[in-house]
mmCIF file with all atom_site columns, C-alpha atoms in Angstrom:
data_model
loop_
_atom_site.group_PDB
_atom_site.id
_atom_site.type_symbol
_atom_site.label_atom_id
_atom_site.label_alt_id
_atom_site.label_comp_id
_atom_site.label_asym_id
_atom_site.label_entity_id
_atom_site.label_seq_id
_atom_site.pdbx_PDB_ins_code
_atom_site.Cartn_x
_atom_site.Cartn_y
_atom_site.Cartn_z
_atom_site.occupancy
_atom_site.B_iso_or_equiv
_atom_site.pdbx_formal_charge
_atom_site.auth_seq_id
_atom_site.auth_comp_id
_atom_site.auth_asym_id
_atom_site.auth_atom_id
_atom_site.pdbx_PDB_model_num
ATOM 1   C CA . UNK A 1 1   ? -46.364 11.424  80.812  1.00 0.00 ? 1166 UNK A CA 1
ATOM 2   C CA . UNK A 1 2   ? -42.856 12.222  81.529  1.00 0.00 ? 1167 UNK A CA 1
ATOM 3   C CA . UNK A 1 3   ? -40.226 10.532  79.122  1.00 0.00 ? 1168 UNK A CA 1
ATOM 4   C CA . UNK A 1 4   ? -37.956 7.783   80.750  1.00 0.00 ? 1169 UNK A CA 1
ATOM 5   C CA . UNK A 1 5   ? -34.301 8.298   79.264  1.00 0.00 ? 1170 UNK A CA 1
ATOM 6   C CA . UNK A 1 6   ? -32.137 5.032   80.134  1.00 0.00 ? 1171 UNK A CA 1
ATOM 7   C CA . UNK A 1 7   ? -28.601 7.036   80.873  1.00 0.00 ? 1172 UNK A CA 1
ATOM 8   C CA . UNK A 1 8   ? -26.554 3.871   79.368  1.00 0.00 ? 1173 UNK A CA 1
ATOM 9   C CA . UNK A 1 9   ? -26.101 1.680   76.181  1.00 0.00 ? 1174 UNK A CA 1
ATOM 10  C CA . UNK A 1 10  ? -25.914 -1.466  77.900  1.00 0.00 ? 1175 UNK A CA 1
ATOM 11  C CA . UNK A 1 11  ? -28.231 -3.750  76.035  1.00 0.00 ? 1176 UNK A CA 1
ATOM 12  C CA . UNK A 1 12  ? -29.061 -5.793  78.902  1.00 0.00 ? 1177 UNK A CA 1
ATOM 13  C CA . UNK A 1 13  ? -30.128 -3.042  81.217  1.00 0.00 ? 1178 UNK A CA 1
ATOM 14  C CA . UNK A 1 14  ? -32.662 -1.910  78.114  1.00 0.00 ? 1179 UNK A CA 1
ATOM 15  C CA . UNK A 1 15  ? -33.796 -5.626  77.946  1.00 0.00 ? 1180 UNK A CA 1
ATOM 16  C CA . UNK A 1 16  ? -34.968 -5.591  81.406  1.00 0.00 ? 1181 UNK A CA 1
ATOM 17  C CA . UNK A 1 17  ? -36.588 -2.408  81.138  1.00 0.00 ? 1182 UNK A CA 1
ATOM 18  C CA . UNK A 1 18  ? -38.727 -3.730  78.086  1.00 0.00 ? 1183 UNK A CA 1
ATOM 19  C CA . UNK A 1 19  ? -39.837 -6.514  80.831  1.00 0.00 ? 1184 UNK A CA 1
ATOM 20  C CA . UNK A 1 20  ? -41.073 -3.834  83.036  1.00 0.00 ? 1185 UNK A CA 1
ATOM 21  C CA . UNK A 1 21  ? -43.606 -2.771  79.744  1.00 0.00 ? 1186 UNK A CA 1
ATOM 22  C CA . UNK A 1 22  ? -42.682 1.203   80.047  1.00 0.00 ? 1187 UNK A CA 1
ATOM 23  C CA . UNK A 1 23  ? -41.634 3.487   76.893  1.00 0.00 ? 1188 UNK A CA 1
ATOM 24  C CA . UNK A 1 24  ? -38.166 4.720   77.129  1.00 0.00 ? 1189 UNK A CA 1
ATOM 25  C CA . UNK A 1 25  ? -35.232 6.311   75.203  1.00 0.00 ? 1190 UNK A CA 1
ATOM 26  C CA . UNK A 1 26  ? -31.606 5.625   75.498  1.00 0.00 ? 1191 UNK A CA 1
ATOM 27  C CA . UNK A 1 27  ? -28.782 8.359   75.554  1.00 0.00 ? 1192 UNK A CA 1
ATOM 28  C CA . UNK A 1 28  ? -25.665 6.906   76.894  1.00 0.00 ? 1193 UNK A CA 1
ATOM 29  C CA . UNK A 1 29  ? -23.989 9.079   79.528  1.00 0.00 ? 1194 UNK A CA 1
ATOM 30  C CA . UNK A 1 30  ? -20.161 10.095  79.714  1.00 0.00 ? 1195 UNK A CA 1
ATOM 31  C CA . UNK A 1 31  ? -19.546 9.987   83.019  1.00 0.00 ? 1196 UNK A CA 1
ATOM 32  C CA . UNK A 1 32  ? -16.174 9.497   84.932  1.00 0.00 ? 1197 UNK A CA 1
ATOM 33  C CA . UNK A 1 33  ? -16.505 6.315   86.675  1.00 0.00 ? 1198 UNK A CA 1
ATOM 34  C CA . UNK A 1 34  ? -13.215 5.938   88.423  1.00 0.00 ? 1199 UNK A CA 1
ATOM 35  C CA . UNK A 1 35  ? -13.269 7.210   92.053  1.00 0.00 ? 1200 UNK A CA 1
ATOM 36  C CA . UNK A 1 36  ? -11.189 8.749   93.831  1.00 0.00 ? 1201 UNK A CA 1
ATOM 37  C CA . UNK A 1 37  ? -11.702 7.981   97.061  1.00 0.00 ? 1202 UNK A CA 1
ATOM 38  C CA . UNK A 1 38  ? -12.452 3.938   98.223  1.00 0.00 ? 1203 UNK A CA 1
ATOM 39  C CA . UNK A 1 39  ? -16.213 3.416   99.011  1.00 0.00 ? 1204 UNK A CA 1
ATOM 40  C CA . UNK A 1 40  ? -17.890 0.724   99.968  1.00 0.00 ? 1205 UNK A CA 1
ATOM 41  C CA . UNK A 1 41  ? -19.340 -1.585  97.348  1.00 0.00 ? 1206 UNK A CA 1
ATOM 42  C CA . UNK A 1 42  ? -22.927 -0.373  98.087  1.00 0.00 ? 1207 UNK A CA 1
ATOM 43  C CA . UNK A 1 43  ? -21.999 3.173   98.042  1.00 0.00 ? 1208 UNK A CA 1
ATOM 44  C CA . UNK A 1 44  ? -19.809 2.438   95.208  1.00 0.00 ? 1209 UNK A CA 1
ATOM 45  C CA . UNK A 1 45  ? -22.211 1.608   92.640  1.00 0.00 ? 1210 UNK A CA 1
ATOM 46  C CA . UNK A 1 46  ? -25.371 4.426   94.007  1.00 0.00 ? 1211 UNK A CA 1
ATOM 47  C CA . UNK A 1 47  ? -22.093 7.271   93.639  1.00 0.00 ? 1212 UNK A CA 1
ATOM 48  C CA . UNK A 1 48  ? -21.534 5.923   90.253  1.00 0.00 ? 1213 UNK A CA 1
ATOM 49  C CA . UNK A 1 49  ? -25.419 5.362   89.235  1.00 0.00 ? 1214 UNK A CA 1
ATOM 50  C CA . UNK A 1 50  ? -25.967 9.143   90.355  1.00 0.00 ? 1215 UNK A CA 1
ATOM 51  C CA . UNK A 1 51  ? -22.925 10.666  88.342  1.00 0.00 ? 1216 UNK A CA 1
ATOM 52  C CA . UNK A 1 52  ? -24.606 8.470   85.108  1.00 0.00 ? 1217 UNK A CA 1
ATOM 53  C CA . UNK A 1 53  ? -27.607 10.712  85.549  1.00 0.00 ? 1218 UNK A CA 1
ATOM 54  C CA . UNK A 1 54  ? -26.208 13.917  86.092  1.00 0.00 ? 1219 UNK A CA 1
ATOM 55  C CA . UNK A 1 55  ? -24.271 13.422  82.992  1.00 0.00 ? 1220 UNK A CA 1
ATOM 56  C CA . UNK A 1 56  ? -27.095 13.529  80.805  1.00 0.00 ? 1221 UNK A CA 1
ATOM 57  C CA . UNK A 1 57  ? -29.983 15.588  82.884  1.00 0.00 ? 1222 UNK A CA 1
ATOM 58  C CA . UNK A 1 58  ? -29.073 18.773  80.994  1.00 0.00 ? 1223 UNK A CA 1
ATOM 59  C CA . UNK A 1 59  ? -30.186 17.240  77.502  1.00 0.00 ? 1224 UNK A CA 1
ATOM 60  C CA . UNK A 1 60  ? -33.433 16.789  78.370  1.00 0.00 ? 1225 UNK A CA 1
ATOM 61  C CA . UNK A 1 61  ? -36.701 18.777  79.411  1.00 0.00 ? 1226 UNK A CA 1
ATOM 62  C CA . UNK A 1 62  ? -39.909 17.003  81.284  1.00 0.00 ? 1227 UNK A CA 1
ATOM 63  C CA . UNK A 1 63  ? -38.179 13.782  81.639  1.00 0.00 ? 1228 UNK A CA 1
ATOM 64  C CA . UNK A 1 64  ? -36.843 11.049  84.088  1.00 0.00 ? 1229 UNK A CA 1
ATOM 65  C CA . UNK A 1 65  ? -33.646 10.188  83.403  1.00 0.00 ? 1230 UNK A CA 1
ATOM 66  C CA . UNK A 1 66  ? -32.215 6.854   84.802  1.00 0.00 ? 1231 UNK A CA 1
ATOM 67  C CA . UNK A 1 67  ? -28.850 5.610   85.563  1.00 0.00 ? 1232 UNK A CA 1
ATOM 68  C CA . UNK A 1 68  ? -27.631 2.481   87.133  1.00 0.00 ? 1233 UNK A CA 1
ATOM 69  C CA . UNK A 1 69  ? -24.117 0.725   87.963  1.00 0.00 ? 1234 UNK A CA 1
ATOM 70  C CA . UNK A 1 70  ? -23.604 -2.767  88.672  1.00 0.00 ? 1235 UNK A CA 1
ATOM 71  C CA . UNK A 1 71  ? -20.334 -4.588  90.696  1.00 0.00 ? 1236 UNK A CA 1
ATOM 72  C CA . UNK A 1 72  ? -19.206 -7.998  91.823  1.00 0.00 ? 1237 UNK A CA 1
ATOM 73  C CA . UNK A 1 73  ? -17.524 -7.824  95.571  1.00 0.00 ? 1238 UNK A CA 1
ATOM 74  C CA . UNK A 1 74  ? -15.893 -10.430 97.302  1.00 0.00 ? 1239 UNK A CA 1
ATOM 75  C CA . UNK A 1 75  ? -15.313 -9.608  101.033 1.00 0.00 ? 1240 UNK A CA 1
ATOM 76  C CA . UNK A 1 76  ? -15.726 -6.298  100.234 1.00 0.00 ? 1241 UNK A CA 1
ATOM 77  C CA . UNK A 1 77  ? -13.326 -6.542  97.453  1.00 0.00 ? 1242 UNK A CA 1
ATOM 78  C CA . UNK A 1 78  ? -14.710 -4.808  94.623  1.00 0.00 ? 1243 UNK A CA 1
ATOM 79  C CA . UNK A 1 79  ? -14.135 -6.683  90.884  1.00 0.00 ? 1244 UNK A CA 1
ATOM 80  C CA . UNK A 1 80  ? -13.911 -4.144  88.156  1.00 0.00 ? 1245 UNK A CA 1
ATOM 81  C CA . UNK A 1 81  ? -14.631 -5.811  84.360  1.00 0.00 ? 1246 UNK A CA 1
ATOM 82  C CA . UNK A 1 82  ? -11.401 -6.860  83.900  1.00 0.00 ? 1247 UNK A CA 1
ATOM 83  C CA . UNK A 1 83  ? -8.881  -5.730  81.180  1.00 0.00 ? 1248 UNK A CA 1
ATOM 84  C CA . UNK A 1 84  ? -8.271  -9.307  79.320  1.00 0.00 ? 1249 UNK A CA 1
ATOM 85  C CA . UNK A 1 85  ? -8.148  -12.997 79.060  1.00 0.00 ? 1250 UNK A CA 1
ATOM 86  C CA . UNK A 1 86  ? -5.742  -13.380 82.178  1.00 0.00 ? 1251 UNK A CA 1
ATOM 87  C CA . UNK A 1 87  ? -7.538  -11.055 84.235  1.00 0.00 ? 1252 UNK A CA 1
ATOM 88  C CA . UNK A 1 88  ? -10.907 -12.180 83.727  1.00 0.00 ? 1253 UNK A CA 1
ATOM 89  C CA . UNK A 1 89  ? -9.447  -15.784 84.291  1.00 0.00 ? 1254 UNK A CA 1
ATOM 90  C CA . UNK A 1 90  ? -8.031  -14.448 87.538  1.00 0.00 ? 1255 UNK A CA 1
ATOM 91  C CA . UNK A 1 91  ? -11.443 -13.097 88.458  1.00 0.00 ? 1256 UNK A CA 1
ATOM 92  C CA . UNK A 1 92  ? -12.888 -16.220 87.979  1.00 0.00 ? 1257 UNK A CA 1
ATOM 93  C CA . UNK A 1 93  ? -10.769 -18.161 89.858  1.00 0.00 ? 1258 UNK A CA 1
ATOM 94  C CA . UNK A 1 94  ? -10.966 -16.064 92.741  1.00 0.00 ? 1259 UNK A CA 1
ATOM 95  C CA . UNK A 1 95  ? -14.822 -16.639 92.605  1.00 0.00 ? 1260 UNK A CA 1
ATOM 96  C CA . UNK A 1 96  ? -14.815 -20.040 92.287  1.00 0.00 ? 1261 UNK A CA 1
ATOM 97  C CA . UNK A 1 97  ? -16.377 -21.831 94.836  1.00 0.00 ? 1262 UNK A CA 1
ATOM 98  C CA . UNK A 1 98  ? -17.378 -18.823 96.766  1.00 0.00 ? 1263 UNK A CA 1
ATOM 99  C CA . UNK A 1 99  ? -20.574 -16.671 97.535  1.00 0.00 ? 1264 UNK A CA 1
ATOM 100 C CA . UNK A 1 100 ? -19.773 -12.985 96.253  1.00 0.00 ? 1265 UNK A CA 1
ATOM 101 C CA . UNK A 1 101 ? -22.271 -9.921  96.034  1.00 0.00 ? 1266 UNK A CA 1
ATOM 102 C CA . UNK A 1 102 ? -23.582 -8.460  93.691  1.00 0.00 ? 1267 UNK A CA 1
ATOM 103 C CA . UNK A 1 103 ? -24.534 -4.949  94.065  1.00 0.00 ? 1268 UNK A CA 1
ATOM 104 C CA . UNK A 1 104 ? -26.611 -2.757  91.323  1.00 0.00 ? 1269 UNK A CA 1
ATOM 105 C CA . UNK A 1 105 ? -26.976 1.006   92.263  1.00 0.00 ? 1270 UNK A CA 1
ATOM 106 C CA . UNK A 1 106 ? -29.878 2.950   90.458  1.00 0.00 ? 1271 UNK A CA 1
ATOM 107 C CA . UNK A 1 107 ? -30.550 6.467   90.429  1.00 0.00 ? 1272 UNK A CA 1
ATOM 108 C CA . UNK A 1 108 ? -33.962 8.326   88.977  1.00 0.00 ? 1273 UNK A CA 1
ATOM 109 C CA . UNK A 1 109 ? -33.601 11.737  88.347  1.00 0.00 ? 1274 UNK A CA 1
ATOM 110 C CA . UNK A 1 110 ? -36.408 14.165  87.484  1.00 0.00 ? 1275 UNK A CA 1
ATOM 111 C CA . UNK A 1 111 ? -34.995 16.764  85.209  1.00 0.00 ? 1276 UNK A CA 1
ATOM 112 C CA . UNK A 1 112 ? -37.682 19.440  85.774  1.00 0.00 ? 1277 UNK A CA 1
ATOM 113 C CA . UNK A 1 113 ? -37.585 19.394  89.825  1.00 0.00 ? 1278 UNK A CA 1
ATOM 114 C CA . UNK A 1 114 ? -33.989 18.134  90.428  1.00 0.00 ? 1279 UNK A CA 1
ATOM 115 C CA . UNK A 1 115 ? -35.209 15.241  92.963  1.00 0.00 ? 1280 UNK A CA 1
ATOM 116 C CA . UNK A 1 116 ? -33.128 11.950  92.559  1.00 0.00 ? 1281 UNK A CA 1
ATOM 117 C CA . UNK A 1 117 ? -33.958 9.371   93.709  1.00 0.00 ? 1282 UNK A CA 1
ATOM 118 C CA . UNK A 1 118 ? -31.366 6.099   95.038  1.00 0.00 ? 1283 UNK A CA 1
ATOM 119 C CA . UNK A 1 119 ? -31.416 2.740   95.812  1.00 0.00 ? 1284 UNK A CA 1
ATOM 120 C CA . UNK A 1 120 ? -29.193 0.048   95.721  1.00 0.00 ? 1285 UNK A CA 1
ATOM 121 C CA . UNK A 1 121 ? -29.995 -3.929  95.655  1.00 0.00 ? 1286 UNK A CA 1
ATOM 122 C CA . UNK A 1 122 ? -27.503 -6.914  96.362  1.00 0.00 ? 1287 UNK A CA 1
ATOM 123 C CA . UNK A 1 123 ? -27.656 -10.465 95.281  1.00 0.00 ? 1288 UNK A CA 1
ATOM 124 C CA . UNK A 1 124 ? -25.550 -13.325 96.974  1.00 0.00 ? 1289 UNK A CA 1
ATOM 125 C CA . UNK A 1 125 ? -24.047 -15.699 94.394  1.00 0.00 ? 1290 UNK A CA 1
ATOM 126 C CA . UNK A 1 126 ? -22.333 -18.795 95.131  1.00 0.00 ? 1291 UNK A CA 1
ATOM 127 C CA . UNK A 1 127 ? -21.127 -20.029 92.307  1.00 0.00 ? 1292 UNK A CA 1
ATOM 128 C CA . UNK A 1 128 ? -19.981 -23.742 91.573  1.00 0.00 ? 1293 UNK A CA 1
ATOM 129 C CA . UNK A 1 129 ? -15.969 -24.994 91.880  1.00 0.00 ? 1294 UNK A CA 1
ATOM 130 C CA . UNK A 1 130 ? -14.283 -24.100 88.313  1.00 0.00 ? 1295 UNK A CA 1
ATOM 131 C CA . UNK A 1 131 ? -11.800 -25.974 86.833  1.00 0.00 ? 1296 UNK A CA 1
ATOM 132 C CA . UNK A 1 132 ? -9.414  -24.276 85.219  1.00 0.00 ? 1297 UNK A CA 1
ATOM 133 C CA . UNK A 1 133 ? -10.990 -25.454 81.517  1.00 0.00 ? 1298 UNK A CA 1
ATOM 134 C CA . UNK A 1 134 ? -14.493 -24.372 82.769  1.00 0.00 ? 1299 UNK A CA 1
ATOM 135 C CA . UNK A 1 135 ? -12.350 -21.258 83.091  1.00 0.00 ? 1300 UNK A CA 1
ATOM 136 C CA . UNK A 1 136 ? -10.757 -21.127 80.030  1.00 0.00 ? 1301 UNK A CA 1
ATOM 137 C CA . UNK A 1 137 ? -13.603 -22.059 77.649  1.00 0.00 ? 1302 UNK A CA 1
ATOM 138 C CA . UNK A 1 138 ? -15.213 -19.433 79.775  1.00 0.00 ? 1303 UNK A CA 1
ATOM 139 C CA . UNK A 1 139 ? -12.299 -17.003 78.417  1.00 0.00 ? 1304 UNK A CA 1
ATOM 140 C CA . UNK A 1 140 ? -12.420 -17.919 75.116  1.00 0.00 ? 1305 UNK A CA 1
ATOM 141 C CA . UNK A 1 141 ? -16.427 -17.849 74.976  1.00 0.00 ? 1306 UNK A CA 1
ATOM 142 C CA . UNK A 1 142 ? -16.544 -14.982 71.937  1.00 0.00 ? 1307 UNK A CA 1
ATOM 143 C CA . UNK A 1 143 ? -19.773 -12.495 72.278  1.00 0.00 ? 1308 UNK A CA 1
ATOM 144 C CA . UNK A 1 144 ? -20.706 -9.754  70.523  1.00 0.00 ? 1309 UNK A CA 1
ATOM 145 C CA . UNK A 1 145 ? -18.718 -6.963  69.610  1.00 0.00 ? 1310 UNK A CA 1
ATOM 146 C CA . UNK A 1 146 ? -15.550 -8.852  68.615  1.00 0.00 ? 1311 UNK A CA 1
ATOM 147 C CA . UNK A 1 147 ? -14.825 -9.038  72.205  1.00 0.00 ? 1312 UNK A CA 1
ATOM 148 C CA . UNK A 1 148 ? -15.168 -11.911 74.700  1.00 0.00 ? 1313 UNK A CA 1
ATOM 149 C CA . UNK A 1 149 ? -18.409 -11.394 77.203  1.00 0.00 ? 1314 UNK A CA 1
ATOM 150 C CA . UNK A 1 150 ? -15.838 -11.943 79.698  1.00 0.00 ? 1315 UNK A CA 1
ATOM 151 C CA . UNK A 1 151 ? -14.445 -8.870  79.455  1.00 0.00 ? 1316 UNK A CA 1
ATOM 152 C CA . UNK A 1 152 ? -17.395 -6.680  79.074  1.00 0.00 ? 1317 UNK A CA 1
ATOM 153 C CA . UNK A 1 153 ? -18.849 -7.873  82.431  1.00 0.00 ? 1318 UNK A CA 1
ATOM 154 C CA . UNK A 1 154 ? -17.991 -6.559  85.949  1.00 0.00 ? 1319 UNK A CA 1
ATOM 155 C CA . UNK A 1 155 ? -16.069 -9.394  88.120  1.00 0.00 ? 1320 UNK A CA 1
ATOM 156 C CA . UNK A 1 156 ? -15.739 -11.510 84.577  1.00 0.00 ? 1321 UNK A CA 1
ATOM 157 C CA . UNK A 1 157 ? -19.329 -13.184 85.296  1.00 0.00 ? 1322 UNK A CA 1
ATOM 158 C CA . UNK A 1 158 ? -21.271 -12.553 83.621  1.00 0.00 ? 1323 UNK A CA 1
ATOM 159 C CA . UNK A 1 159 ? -19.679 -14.385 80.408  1.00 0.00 ? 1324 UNK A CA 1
ATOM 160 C CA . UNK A 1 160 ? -23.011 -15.500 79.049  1.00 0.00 ? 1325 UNK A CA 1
ATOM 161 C CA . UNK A 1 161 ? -26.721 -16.031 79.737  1.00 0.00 ? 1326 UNK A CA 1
ATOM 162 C CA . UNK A 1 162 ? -26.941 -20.062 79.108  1.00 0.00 ? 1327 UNK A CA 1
ATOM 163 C CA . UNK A 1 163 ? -23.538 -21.179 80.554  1.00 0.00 ? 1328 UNK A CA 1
ATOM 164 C CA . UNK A 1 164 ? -22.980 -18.680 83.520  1.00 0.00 ? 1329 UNK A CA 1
ATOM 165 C CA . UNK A 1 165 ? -26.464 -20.188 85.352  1.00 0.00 ? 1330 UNK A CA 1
ATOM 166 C CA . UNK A 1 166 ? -24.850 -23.679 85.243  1.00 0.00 ? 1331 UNK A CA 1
ATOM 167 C CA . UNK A 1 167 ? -22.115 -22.318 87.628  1.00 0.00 ? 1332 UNK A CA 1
ATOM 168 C CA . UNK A 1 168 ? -24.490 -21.470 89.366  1.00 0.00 ? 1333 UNK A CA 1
ATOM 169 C CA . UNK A 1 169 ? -24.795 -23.049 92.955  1.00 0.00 ? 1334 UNK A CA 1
ATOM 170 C CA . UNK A 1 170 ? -27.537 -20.696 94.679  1.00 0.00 ? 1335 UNK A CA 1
ATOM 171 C CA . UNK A 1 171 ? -28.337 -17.419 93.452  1.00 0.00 ? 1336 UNK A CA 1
ATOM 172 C CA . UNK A 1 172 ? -30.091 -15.401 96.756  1.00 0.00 ? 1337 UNK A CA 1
ATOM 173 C CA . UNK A 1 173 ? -32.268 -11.848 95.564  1.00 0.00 ? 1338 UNK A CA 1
ATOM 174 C CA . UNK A 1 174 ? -34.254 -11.169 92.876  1.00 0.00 ? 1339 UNK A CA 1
ATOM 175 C CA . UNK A 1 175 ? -35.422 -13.162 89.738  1.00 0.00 ? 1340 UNK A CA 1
ATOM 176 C CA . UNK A 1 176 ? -33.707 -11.628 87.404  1.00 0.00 ? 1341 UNK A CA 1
ATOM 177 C CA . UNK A 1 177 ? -30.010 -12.297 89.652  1.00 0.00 ? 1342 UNK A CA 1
ATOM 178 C CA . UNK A 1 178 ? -29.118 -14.821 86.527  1.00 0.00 ? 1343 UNK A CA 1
ATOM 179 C CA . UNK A 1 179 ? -28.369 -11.271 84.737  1.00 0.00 ? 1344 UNK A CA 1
ATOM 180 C CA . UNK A 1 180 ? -27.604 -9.674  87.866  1.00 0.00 ? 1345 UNK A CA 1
ATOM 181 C CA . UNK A 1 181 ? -29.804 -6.769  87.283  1.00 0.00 ? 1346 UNK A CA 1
ATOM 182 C CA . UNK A 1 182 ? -32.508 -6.617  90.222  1.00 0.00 ? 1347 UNK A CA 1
ATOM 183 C CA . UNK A 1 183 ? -35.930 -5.309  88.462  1.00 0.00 ? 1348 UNK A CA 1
ATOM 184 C CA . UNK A 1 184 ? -37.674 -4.398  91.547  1.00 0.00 ? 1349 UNK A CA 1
ATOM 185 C CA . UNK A 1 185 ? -35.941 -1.556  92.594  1.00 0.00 ? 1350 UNK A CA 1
ATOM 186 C CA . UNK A 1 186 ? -36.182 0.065   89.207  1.00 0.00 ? 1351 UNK A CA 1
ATOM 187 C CA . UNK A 1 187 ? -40.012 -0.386  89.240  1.00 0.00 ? 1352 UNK A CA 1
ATOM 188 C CA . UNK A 1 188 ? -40.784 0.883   92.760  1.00 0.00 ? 1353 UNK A CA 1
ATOM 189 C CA . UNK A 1 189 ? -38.576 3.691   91.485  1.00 0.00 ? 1354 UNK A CA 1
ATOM 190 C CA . UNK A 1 190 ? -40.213 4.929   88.820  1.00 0.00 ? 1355 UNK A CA 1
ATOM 191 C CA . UNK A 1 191 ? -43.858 4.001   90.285  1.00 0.00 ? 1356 UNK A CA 1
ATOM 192 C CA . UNK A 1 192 ? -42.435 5.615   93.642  1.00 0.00 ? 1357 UNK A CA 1
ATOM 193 C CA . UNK A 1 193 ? -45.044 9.299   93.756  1.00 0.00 ? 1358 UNK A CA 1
ATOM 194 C CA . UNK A 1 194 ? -46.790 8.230   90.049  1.00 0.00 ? 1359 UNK A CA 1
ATOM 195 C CA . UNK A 1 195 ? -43.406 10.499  88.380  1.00 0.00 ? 1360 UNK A CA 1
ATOM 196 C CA . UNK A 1 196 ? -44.051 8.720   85.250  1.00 0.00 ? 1361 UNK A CA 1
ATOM 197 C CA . UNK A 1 197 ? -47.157 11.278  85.012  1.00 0.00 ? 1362 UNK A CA 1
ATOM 198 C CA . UNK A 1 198 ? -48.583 14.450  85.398  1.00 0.00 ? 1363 UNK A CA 1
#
């Protein structure tokens, strides 16, 4: 069986792997994220998912190596995790009220043949009206790392697990769209031609 290698550190994205029951490693990838060309959002995240891999191919032999990216859009607008309190709080005003997107790119890359494969999956979230104290307690919600969940989350969002899914007016995709990391395409990826063995 070929080893899985999960090209990031996020410890939600290993979470949801662990629901899907298969044995992987973790080995964060270095990639250059910033773009320099404008893409769409759906493009966006595969181009960024695909760099993750190729980042961290080289380090391994007989493996599958597995990178994802995740990003809010609004009309196309694409929300980057946002650089502090006022930003995020921007962020979340913008989105208040309103159904945004979004997207999660993933890319599986076989490091003995080369062959990567892409997919990308979007969830529609309409979140509730915020007023601007649902916004700041929002802000000033304090996570791990000494650093508010706010700002480690694309499109300020994804603040926390039990408060974010009571702004919650309709979440449209897959179960797991409360942490805004689809599962399926992941595990039709790596079950896509048996990879996972030999």
């Amino acid at each position: 069986m070929k080893k899985l290698i999960l090209a990031s550190a996020s410890p939600r994205r290993a979470s949801l792997l662990r629901l899907l029951d298969i044995p992987f490693e973790i080995a964060p990838s270095n990639a250059n994220e910033a773009l320099d060309t404008i893409l769409p959002p759906a493009e966006h995240v595969r181009e960024i998912a695909q760099r993750k891999t190729k980042a961290v191919v080289h380090r391994f032999d007989h493996a599958l190596v597995l990178g994802a990216d995740t990003i809010v859009a609004l009309e196309d607008a694409i929300f980057e995790k946002p650089n502090d309190a006022k930003h995020a709080a921007d962020m979340l005003a913008q989105l208040s009220g309103k159904t945004h997107q979004v997207y999660t790119g993933l890319a599986l890359t076989d490091t003995e043949t080369g062959q990567t494969l892409t997919e990308v999956a979007t969830t529609h979230v309409t979140m509730r009206v915020l007023s601007s104290e649902d916004i700041a307690t929002l802000c000033r919600h304090w996570g791990f790392y000494g650093q508010s969940r706010c700002l480690r989350r694309a499109g300020a969002r994804l603040c926390i697990y039990t408060i974010y899914i009571r702004l919650l007016l309709q979440c449209g995709g897959f179960a797991a769209c409360v942490l805004l990391e689809p599962l399926s395409p992941s595990g039709r990826a790596i079950a896509l031609g048996d990879h996972t063995r030999k």
